[in-house]
């Protein structure tokens, strides 16, 4: 989620070069199966959350991959409104798109309208929202692995006994999967005491979470670790700790990453000591490739998992990494994925 840069600069170079290629492919992609050999194929990307670097980067990766195969991608930005997301899916159906990629959302609000799209012959791919439909492949970031690696680092740094704060909002598939790991972690480590749970997902997630975190940290000065498995949560906690003057007494462990996150992590005196992340541009690109394969009649695995990478403050500082571009160059695994590949699909990931 996780739930790249504030303006998705990590994919800007890719997008600029691929847009030119996309224009030349309007008449079709040589060697591609129908309908991509003729061109004019329309896809839709329907989001739920509009705030945050991560989602901008997912969109940038999807746009770059779409351009690489000559797909006309219509992006519907999310506004944290399930009714509006439903309406946008209806609009995509009426536009006559061949495929819809759904980026997050509330499953119970989407299942019937997704079925309507499927009944209309439209292929659907979901990212971090469980539609619970065998016809809808699920792209995810290996959320259990994201949480596990972050918590392993927390134990490495703090031992198995500490008072913790936990940022979490139920009802979002990636956060719910990460929560499963947190609950198991507490059961396995009786010395870890959850003093408070807090968090908000809205158009200003970081600021809203910061307001809650300030109150939590004031009420629980013995909290030494915060597990914030979404970078907007972590940004909010860091802001709260800085404003409360308690940053030096706190360690924050998160999931997801952006250039803005990296700069906050490596800053002098930052309590944000580690995050675990996949490259969100790769997620967007993989979702588009999966949709293209479905439209072309090729098999696609139901579960499509992008592997994460542990990024510690110490390692980022030692490598001199301050941007996503530098991260991708110095940690090649962060910029590579073998998900939903096909010989006829040019990969737009670098």
mmCIF file of C-alpha atoms in Angstrom, residues 8 15 22 26 70 88 98 108 111-112 115 122 127-128 136 140 148 175 179 192 204 221 237 252 259 270 279 324:
data_model
loop_
_atom_site.group_PDB
_atom_site.id
_atom_site.type_symbol
_atom_site.label_atom_id
_atom_site.label_comp_id
_atom_site.label_asym_id
_atom_site.label_seq_id
_atom_site.Cartn_x
_atom_site.Cartn_y
_atom_site.Cartn_z
ATOM 1 C CA UNK A 8 6.478 9.800 -9.352
ATOM 2 C CA UNK A 15 7.218 7.496 -19.089
ATOM 3 C CA UNK A 22 3.110 4.483 -27.441
ATOM 4 C CA UNK A 26 -1.382 3.410 -32.044
ATOM 5 C CA UNK A 70 0.097 0.960 -27.191
ATOM 6 C CA UNK A 88 -16.030 5.222 -12.016
ATOM 7 C CA UNK A 98 -11.084 -4.113 -22.607
ATOM 8 C CA UNK A 108 -17.989 -5.316 -0.227
ATOM 9 C CA UNK A 111 -17.890 -7.140 -5.903
ATOM 10 C CA UNK A 112 -21.206 -6.653 -7.707
ATOM 11 C CA UNK A 115 -19.106 -8.842 -11.732
ATOM 12 C CA UNK A 122 -14.183 -6.919 -19.577
ATOM 13 C CA UNK A 127 -4.322 -4.589 -6.680
ATOM 14 C CA UNK A 128 -4.515 -4.855 -2.887
ATOM 15 C CA UNK A 136 -9.941 -11.562 -10.998
ATOM 16 C CA UNK A 140 -0.030 -7.786 -4.086
ATOM 17 C CA UNK A 148 7.746 -9.834 8.770
ATOM 18 C CA UNK A 175 -3.117 -3.431 5.990
ATOM 19 C CA UNK A 179 -1.964 -6.871 10.722
ATOM 20 C CA UNK A 192 6.126 -6.734 23.296
ATOM 21 C CA UNK A 204 -4.584 13.849 4.448
ATOM 22 C CA UNK A 221 5.816 8.310 27.026
ATOM 23 C CA UNK A 237 4.304 9.463 13.436
ATOM 24 C CA UNK A 252 9.666 3.792 13.631
ATOM 25 C CA UNK A 259 11.844 9.684 -2.480
ATOM 26 C CA UNK A 270 15.189 10.862 12.249
ATOM 27 C CA UNK A 279 8.857 -0.447 -6.151
ATOM 28 C CA UNK A 324 14.206 6.333 -5.616
#
